[in-house]
PDB file of C-alpha atoms in Angstrom:
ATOM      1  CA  UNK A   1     -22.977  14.756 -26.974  1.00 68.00           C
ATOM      2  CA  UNK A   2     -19.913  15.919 -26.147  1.00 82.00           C
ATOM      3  CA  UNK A   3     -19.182  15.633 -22.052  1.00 87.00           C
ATOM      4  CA  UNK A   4     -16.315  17.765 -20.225  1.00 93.00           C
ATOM      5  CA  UNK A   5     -14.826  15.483 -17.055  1.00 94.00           C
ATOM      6  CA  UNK A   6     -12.424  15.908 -15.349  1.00 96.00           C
ATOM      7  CA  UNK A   7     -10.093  12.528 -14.320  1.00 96.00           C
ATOM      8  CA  UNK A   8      -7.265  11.525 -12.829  1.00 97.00           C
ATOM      9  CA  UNK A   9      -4.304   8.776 -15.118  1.00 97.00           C
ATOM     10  CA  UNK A  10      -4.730   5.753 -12.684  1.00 97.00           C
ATOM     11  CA  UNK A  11      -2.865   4.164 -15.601  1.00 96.00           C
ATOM     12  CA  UNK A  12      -1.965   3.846 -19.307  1.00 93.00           C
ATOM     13  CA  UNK A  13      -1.830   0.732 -21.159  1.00 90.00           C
ATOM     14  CA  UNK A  14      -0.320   0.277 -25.155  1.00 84.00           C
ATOM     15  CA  UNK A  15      -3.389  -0.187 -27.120  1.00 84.00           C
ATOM     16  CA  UNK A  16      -2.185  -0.302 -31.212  1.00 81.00           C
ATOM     17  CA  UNK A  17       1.060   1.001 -32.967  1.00 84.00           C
ATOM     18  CA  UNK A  18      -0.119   5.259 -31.946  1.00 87.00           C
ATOM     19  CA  UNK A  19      -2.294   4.389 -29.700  1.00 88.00           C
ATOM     20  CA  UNK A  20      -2.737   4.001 -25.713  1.00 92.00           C
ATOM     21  CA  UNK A  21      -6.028   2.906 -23.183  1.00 93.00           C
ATOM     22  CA  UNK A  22      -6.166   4.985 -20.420  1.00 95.00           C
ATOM     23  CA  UNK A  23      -7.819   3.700 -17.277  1.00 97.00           C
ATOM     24  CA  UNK A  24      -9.304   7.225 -15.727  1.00 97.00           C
ATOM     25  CA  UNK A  25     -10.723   8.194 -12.399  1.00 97.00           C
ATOM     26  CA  UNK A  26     -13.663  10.524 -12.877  1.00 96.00           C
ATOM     27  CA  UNK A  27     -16.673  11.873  -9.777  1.00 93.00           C
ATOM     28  CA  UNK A  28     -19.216  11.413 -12.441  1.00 92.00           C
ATOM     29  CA  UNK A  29     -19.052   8.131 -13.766  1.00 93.00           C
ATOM     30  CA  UNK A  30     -16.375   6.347 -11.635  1.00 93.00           C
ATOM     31  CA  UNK A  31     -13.820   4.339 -13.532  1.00 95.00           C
ATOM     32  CA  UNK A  32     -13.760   4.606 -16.952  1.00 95.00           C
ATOM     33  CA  UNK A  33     -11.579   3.037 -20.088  1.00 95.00           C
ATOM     34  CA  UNK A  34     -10.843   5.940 -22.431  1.00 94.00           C
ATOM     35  CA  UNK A  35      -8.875   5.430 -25.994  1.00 93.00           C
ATOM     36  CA  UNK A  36      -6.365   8.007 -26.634  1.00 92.00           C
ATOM     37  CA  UNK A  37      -6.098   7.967 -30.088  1.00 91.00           C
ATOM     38  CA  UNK A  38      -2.702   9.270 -31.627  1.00 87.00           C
ATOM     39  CA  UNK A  39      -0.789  10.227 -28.042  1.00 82.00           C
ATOM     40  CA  UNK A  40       2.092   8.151 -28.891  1.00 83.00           C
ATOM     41  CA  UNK A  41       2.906  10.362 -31.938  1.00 85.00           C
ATOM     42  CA  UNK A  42       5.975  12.469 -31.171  1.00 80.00           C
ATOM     43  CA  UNK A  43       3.420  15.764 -32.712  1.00 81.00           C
ATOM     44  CA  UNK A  44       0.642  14.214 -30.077  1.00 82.00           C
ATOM     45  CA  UNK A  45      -0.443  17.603 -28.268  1.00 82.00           C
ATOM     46  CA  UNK A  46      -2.452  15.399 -25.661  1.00 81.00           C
ATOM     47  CA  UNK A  47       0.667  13.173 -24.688  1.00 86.00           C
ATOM     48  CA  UNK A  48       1.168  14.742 -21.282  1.00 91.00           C
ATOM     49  CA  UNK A  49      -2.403  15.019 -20.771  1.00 93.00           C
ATOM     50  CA  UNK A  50      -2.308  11.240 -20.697  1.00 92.00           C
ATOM     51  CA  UNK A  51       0.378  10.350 -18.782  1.00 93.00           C
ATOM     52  CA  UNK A  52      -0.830   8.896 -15.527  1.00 94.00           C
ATOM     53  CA  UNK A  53      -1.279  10.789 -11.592  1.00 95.00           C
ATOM     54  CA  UNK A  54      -1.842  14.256 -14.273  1.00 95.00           C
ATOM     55  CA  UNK A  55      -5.255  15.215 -13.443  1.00 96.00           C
ATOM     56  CA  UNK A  56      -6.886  16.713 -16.778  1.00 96.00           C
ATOM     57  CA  UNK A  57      -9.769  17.489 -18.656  1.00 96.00           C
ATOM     58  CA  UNK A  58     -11.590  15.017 -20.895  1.00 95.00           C
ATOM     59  CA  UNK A  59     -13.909  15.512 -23.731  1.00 94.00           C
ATOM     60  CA  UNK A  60     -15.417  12.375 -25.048  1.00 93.00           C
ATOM     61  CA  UNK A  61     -19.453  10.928 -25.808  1.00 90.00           C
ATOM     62  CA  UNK A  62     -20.232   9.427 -23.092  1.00 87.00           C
ATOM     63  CA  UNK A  63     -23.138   6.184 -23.556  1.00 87.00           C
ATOM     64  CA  UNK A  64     -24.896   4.208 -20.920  1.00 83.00           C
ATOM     65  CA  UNK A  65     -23.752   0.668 -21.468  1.00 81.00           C
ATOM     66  CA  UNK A  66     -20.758   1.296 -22.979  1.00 85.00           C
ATOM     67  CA  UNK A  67     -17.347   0.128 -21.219  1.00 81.00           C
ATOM     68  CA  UNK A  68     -14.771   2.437 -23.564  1.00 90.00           C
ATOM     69  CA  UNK A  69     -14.844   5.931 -24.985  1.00 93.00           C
ATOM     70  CA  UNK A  70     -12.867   7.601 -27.141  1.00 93.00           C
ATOM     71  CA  UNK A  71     -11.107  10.882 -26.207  1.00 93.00           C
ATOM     72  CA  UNK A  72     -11.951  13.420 -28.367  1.00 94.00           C
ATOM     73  CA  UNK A  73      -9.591  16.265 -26.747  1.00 92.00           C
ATOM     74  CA  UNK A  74      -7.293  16.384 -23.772  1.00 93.00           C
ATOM     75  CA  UNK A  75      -6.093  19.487 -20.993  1.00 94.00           C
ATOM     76  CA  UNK A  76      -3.980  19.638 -18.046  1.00 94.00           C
ATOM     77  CA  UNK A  77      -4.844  20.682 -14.899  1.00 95.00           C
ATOM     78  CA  UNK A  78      -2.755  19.708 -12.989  1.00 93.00           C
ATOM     79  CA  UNK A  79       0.121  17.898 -13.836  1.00 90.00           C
ATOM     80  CA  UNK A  80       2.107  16.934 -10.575  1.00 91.00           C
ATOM     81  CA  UNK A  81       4.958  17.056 -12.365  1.00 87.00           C
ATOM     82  CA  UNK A  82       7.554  16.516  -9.482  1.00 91.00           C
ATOM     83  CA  UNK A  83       6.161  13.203  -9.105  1.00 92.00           C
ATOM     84  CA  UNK A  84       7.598  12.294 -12.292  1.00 88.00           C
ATOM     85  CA  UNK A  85      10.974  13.892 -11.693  1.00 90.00           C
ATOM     86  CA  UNK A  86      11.593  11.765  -8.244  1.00 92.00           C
ATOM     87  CA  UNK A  87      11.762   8.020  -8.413  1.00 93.00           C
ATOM     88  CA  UNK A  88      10.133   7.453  -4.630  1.00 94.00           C
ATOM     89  CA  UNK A  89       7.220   9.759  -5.241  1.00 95.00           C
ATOM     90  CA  UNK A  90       6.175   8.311  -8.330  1.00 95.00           C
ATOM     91  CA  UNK A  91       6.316   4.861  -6.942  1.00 96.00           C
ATOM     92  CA  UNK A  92       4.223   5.826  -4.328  1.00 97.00           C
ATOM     93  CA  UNK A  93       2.049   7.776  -6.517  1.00 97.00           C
ATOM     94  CA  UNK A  94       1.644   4.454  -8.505  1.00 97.00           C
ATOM     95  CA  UNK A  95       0.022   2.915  -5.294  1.00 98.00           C
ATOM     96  CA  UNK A  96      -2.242   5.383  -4.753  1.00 98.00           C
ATOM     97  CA  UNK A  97      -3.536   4.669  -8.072  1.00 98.00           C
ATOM     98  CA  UNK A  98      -3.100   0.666  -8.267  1.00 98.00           C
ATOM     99  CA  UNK A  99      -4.819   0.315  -5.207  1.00 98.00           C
ATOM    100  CA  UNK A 100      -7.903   2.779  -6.050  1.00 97.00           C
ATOM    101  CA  UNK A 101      -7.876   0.456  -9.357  1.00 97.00           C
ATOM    102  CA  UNK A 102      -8.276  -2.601  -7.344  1.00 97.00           C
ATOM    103  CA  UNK A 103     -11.005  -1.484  -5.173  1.00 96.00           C
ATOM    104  CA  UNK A 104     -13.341   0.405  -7.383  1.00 94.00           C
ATOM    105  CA  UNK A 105     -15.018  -2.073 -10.093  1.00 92.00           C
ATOM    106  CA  UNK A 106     -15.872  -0.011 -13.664  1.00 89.00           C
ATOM    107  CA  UNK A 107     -19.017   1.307 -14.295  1.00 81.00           C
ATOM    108  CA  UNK A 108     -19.828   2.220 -10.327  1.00 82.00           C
ATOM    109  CA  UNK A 109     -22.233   5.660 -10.422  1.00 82.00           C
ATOM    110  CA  UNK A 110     -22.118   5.615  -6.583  1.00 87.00           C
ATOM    111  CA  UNK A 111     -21.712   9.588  -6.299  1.00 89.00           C
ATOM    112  CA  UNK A 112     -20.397   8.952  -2.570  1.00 92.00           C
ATOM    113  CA  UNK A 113     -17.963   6.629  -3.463  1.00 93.00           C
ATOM    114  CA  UNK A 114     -16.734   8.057  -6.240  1.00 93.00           C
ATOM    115  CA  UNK A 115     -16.539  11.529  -5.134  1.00 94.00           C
ATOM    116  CA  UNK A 116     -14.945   9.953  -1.820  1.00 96.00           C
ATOM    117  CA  UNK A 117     -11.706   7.853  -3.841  1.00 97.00           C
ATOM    118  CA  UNK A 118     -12.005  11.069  -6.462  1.00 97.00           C
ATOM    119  CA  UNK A 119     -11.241  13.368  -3.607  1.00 97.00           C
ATOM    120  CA  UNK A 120      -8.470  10.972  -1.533  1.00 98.00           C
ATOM    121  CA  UNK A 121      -6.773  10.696  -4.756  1.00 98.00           C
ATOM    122  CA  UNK A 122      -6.366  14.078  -5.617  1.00 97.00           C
ATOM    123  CA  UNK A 123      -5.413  15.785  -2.326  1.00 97.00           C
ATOM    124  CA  UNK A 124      -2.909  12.356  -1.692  1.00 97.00           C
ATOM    125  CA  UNK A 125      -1.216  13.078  -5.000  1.00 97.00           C
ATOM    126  CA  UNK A 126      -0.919  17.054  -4.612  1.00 96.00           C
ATOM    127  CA  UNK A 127       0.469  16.513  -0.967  1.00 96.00           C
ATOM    128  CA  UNK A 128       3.013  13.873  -2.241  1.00 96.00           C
ATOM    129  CA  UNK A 129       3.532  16.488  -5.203  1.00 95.00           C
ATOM    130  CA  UNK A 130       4.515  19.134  -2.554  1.00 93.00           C
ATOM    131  CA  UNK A 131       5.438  17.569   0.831  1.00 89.00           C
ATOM    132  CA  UNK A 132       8.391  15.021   1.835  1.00 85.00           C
ATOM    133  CA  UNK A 133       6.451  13.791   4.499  1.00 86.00           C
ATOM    134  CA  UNK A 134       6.171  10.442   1.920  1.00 93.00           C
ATOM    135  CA  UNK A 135       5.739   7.551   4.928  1.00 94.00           C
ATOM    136  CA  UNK A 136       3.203   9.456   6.657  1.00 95.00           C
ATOM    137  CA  UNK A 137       1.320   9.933   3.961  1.00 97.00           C
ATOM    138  CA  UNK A 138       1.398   6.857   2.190  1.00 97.00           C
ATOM    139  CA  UNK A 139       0.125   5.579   5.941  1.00 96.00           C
ATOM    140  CA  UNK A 140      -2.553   7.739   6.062  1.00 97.00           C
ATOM    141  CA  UNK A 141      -4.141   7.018   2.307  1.00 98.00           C
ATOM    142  CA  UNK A 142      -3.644   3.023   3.394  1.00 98.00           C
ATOM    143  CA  UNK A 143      -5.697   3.769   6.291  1.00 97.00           C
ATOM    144  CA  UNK A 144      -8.535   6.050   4.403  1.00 98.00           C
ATOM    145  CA  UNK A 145      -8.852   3.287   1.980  1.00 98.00           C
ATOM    146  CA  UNK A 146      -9.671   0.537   4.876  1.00 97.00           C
ATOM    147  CA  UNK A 147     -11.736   2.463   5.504  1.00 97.00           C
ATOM    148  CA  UNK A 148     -13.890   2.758   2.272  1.00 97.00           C
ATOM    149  CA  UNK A 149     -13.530  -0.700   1.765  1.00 96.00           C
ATOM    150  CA  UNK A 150     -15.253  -1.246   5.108  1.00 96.00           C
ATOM    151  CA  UNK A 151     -12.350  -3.099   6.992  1.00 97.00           C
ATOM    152  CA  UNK A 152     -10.852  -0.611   9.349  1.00 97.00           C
ATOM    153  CA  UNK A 153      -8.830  -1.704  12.115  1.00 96.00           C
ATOM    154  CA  UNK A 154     -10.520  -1.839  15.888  1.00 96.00           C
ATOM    155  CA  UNK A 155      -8.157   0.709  18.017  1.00 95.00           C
ATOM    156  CA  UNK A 156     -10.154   1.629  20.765  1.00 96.00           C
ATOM    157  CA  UNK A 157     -10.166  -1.866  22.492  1.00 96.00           C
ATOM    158  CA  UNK A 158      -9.469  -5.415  22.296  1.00 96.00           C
ATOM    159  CA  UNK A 159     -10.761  -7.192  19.241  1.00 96.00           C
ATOM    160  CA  UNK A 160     -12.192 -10.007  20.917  1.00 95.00           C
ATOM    161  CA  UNK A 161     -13.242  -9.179  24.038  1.00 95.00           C
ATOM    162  CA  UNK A 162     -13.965  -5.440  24.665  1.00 96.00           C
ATOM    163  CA  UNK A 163     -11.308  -4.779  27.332  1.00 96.00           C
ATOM    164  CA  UNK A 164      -9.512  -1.589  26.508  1.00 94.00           C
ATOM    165  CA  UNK A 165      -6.124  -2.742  28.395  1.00 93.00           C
ATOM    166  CA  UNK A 166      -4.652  -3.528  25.106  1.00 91.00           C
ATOM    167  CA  UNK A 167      -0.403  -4.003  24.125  1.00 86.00           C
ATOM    168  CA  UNK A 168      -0.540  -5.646  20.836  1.00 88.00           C
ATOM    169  CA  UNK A 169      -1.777  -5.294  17.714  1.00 90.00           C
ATOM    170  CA  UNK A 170      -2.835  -8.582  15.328  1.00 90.00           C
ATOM    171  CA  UNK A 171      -3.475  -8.207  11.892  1.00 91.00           C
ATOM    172  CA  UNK A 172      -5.268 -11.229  11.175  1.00 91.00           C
ATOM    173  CA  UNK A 173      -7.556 -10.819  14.587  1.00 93.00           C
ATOM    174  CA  UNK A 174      -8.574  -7.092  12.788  1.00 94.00           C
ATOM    175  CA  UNK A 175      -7.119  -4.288  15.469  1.00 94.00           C
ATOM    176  CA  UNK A 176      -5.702  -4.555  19.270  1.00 93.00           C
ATOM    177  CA  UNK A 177      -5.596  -7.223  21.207  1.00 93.00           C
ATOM    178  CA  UNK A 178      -4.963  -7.325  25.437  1.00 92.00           C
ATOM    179  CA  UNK A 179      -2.816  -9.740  27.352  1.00 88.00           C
ATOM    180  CA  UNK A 180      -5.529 -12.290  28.199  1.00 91.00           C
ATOM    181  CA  UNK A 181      -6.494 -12.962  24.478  1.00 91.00           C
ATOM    182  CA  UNK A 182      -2.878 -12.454  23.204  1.00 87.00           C
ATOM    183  CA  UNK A 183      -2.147 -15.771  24.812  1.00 84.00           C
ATOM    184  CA  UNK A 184      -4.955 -17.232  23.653  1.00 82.00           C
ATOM    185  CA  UNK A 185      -4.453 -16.187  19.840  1.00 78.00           C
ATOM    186  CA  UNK A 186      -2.596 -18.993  17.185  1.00 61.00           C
ATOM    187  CA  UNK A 187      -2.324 -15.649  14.727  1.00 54.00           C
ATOM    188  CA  UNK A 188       0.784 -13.518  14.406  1.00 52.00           C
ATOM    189  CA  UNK A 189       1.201 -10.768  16.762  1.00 51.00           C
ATOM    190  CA  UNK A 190       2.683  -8.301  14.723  1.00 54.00           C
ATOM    191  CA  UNK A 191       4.721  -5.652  16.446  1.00 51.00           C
ATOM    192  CA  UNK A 192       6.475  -3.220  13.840  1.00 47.00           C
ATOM    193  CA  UNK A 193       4.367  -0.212  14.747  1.00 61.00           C
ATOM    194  CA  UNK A 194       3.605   0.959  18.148  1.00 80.00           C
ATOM    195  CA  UNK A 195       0.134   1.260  19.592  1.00 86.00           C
ATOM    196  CA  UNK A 196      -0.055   4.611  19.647  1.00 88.00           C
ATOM    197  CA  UNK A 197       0.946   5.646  16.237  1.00 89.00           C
ATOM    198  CA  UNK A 198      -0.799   2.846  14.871  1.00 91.00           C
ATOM    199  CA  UNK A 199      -4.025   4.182  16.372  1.00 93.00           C
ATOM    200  CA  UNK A 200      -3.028   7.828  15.602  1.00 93.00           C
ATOM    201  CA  UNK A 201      -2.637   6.557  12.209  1.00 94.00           C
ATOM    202  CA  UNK A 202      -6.239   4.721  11.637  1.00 96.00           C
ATOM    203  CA  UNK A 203      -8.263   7.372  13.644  1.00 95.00           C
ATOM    204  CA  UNK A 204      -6.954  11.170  12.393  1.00 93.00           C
ATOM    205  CA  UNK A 205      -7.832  11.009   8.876  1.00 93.00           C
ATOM    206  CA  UNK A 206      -5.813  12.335   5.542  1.00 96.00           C
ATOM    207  CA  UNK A 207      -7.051  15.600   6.030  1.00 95.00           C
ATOM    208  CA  UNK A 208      -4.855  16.085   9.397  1.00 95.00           C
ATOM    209  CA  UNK A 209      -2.087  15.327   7.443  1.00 95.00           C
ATOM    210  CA  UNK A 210      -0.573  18.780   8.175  1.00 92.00           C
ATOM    211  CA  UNK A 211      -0.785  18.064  11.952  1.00 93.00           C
ATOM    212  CA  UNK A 212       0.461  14.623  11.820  1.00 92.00           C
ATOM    213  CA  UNK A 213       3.806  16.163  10.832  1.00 88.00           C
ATOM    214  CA  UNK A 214       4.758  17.108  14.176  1.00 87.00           C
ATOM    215  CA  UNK A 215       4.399  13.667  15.331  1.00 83.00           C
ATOM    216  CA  UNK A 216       7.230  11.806  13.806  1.00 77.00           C
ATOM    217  CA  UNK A 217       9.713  10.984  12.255  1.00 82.00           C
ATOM    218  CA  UNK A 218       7.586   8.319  10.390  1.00 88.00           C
ATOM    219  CA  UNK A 219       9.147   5.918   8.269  1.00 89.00           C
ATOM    220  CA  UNK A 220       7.690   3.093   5.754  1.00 91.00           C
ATOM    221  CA  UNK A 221       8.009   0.528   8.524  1.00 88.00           C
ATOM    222  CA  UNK A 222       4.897   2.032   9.729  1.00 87.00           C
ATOM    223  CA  UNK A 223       3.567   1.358   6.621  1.00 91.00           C
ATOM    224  CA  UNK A 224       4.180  -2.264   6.485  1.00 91.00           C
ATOM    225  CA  UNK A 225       1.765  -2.763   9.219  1.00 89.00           C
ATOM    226  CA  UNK A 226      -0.886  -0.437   6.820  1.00 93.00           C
ATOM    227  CA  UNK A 227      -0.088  -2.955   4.235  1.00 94.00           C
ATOM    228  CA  UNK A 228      -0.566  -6.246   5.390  1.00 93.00           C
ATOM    229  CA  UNK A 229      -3.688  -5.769   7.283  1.00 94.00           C
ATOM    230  CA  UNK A 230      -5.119  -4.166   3.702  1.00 96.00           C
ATOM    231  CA  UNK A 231      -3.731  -7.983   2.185  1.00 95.00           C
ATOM    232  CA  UNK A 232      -5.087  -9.870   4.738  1.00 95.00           C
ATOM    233  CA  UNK A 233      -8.435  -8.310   5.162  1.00 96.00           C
ATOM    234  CA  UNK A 234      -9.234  -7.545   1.703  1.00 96.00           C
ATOM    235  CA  UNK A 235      -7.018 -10.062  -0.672  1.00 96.00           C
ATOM    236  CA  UNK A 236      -5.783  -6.779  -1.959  1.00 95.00           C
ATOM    237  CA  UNK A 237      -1.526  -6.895  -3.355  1.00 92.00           C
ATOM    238  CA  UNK A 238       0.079  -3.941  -4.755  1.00 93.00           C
ATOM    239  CA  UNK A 239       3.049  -4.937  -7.307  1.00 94.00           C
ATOM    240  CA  UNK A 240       4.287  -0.852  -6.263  1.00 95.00           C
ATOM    241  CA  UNK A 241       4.627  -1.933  -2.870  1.00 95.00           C
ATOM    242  CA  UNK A 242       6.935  -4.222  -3.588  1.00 93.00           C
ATOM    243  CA  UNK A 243       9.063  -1.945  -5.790  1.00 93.00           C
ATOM    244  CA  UNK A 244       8.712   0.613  -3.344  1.00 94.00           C
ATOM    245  CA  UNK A 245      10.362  -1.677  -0.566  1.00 92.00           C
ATOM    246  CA  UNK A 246      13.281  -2.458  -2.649  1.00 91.00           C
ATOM    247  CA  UNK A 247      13.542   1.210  -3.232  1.00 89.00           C
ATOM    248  CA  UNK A 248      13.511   2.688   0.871  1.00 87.00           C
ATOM    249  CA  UNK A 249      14.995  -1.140   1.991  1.00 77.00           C
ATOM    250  CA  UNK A 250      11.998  -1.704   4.173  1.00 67.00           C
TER     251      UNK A 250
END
């Protein structure tokens, strides 16, 4: 039976000498491993279909059980093509998909959770497709995705003890910390990114992106802060992190 999906290019790996294996992002049945037979062929008329952060249209038999499909046809949506025409965005639209990779195991037919990391990813990539607010978006995705994963940062008081006098923030403690326990505390205080941006960060939401805007400049040393708390409290890397920092000098 022939199914019509739509899916987001989290990647695209070589698979044979025409060939490529295309890990895709779908609300109906998660994560999926889809062959795209031929799309290497300079004739291919599903090449750009294929090509990862392009959101398109799948047709393929989909079977319980099974862990790869074959694509049977291939249309754009939407292709976010400035993403591929600017060297920052597309790094940054690599880590949106690298880290929804990480988190989401194949084969997950949580509706929730995949409609919830369907939905980040698509309005993340369209706003990084349109905006040049990249830092405080990149911030605010890192955030959503704590989030999900169950490991948001405590903001509205100390960590350890409750008191909500706080003035520094420790990453491996999980959120704010106050005076008393700072000096009690062997972990790294980190101190990049100011309380109240930090907080403003974790608490708006992605979808107050728009609003967020009048609250900078932001930069990706706010991010670095997003980053390392996702490492330390999930065991999470990004490899487009890294290329992104050597990009922006962070």
């Amino acid at each position: 039976m022939n199914e019509k999906v739509l899916g987001i290019v989290l990647k695209q790996s070589e698979y044979r000498e025409n060939d490529a294996l295309l890990t895709v992002l779908t609300k109906e049945y998660g994560k999926l491993t889809l062959t795209a037979r031929g799309v290497k062929k300079m004739n291919s008329k599903s090449s750009t279909s294929c090509l990862p952060y392009v959101l398109s249209e799948f047709v393929f038999d989909y079977v319980e059980d099974k862990s790869m499909f074959t694509i049977k046809n291939a249309s754009i949506k939407s292709s976010n093509r400035f993403l591929q025409e600017d060297l920052e965005k597309m790094n940054i639209a690599a880590i949106f998909c690298e880290l929804i990779d990480k988190s989401l195991p194949q084969g997950v037919l949580d509706e929730d959770v995949n409609d919830n990391y369907f939905d980040l990813l698509v309005f993340s990539l369209d706003k990084l497709n349109q905006e040049k607010q990249h830092p405080l978006l990149l911030c605010l995705f890192l955030a959503q995705m704590l989030n999900y994963l169950g490991i948001p940062p405590i903001v509205d008081e100390c960590v350890l003890c409750g008191n909500t006098k706080v003035n520094r923030i420790s990453i491996e403690e999980g959120g704010f910390v106050c005076s008393e326990c700072m000096s009690e505390l062997d972990s790294s205080i980190d101190t990049q990114m100011d309380l109240k941006r930090f907080r403003l960060i974790n608490k708006a939401g992605i979808e107050n992106y728009d609003v967020l805007k009048n609250y900078g400049p932001w930069s990706f040393q706010d991010c670095s802060s997003m980053f390392e708390f996702l490492q330390v409290h999930s065991g999470i890397d990004s490899t487009s992190w890294k290329f992104l920092k050597e990009i922006v000098e962070v």
